[in-house]
Phi, psi and omega in degrees: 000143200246177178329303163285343152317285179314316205275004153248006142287308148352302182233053200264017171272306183302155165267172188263136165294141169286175199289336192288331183266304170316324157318297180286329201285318183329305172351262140279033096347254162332313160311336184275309189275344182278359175057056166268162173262158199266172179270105195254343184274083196205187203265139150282111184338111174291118186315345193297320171341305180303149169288155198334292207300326173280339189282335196267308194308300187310317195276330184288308229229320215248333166257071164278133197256134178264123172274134178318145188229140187239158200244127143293305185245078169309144170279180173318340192245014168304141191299337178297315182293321200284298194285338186122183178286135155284135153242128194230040181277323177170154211332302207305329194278315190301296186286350204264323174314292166317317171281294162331299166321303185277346161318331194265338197279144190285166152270115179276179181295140188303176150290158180269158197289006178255354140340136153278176209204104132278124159219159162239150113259127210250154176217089177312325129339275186290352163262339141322307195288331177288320175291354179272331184316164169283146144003260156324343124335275225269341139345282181287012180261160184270342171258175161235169153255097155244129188283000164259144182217135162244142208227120190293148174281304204268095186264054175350288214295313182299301196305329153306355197257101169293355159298342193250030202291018194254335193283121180209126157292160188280015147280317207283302177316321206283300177304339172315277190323312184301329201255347169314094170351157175259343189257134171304322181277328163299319179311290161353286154341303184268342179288329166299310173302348169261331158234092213253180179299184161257174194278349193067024153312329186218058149148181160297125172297114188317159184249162214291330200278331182271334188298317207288307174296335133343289196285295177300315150348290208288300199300337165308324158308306166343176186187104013231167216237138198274137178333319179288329173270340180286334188295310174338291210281336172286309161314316186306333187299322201285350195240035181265156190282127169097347176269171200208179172201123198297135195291349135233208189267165158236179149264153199244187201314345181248353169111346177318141127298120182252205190226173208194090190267131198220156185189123176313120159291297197235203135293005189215021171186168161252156174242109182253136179267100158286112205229152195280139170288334209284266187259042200028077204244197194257126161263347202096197199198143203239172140194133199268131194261123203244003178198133161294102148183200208260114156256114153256111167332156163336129175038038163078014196265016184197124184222139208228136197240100166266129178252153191308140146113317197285136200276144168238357182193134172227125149236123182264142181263104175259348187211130151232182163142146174318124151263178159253027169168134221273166209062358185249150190228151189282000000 
């Protein structure tokens, strides 16, 4: 039997991701163990993805499970104050507050093509699991865990590779994002078209509100992106159907407080978009478990009790910025 067969027994409660989701997490995937440097500008890998065996190994050892922690009353030094009064009443208040704000801000100059793209994002899961590994072990793996990555902005070789149609470099994003329509249902429109469904050949074909929230996802992540399409791109967030935003900041993998954009995966779990109060920039992105219950592996041979509230995948965005050169940090 082969992998992905088991890994949809495994989750045979959840719908199934389509070739459009599935593709890219293959990807990177391969990218990661052949020590290529990563893509950050893409569809994101789904944790469901990974094979049986790191999903039983990860899950097993990485989710001593964490409760979402909510900051209710902020203090004086809190990112809320520094930013102003937050309104977290609801999507439309939050992002409409965020765009206004980046609305004011200028724009800078694209990069130039001969620039790098920094980001560190840090993941407390994969990084437990690498420090437990032995020594030796990890001497024979083709991978690490490092949170730092750079990325060329004029990436020639990826913008050429038509095997990849999900995959947009972080010039060709930059340039998206820039070119983005002002009416929220138009932008929306062109971000499906740009990231587009699978045919619903290896599964349910995305319904129009998750492609889109999808879609926006993937290009929200980039880096970097101009201020003004990111405010675009933020109303636009607000009026996708099923999105919500938590009534306070929460923390995220590294203890920062953020704002929390949040849209049901399955029934049984959420994807939250995390954004900086200060200056609302992309924070990273979580996921969360919203109903209590069991994943059991094949024939019963691993069975795992996920509870309301415990986080199963946190990745924190703590840095970007432009370099003049790989390996250099600001």
């Amino acid at each position: 039997m082969d992998e992905m067969t088991r890994l949809r027994e495994l989750r045979a409660g959840a719908p199934v991701p389509d070739r459009a989701a599935l593709a890219p997490g293959r990807k990177r995937l391969t990218d990661a163990i052949e020590g290529r440097g990563r893509r950050t500008f893409r569809l994101r890998a789904d944790w469901r993805i990974a094979s049986l065996g790191a999903v039983v190994a990860i899950t097993a050892a990485a989710l001593v499970l964490t409760q979402v922690v909510g900051v209710q009353a902020p203090d004086p030094a809190s990112p809320a104050t520094v930013a102003g009064d937050l309104d977290l009443s609801s999507p439309a208040a939050a992002l409409g507050q965020a765009a206004d704000f980046l609305e004011r801000q200028e724009v800078p100059p694209e990069p130039r093509a001969d620039q790098w793209i920094y980001l560190r994002e840090e993941d407390p899961y994969q990084e437990k699991q690498w420090k437990e590994l032995p020594a030796e072990v990890r001497k024979k793996m083709d991978w690490s865990y490092l949170p730092d990555s750079w990325i060329p902005y004029d990436d020639k070789a990826a913008e050429n590779d038509a095997s990849d149609t999900d995959h947009q470099t972080a010039r060709a994003s930059y340039r998206i994002a820039a070119g983005l329509p002002e009416d929220p249902e138009a932008l929306l429109a062109e971000l499906r078209k740009v990231f587009p469904t699978g045919d619903g050949s290896n599964g349910a074909p995305e319904a129009e509100n998750e492609h889109s929230f999808r879609a926006l996802t993937v290009l929200l992540e980039s880096y970097p992106l101009p201020p003004d399409a990111l405010a675009r791109m933020y109303r636009a967030l607000a009026t996708i159907e099923g999105v919500g935003v938590t009534d306070h900041l929460i923390r995220d993998a590294t203890g920062r407080q953020v704002i929390a954009v949040t849209r049901a995966y399955d029934r049984n779990t959420r994807r939250e978009i995390l954004i900086d109060p200060v200056d609302y920039s992309y924070a990273g992105d979580r996921e969360v478990v919203t109903r209590t219950h069991e994943v059991t592996g094949p024939k019963g041979t691993i069975t795992i009790d996920h509870k309301r509230g415990d986080i199963l995948r946190e990745v924190a965005r703590t840095k970007a910025a432009v370099v003049d050169a790989k390996g250099q940090k600001p």
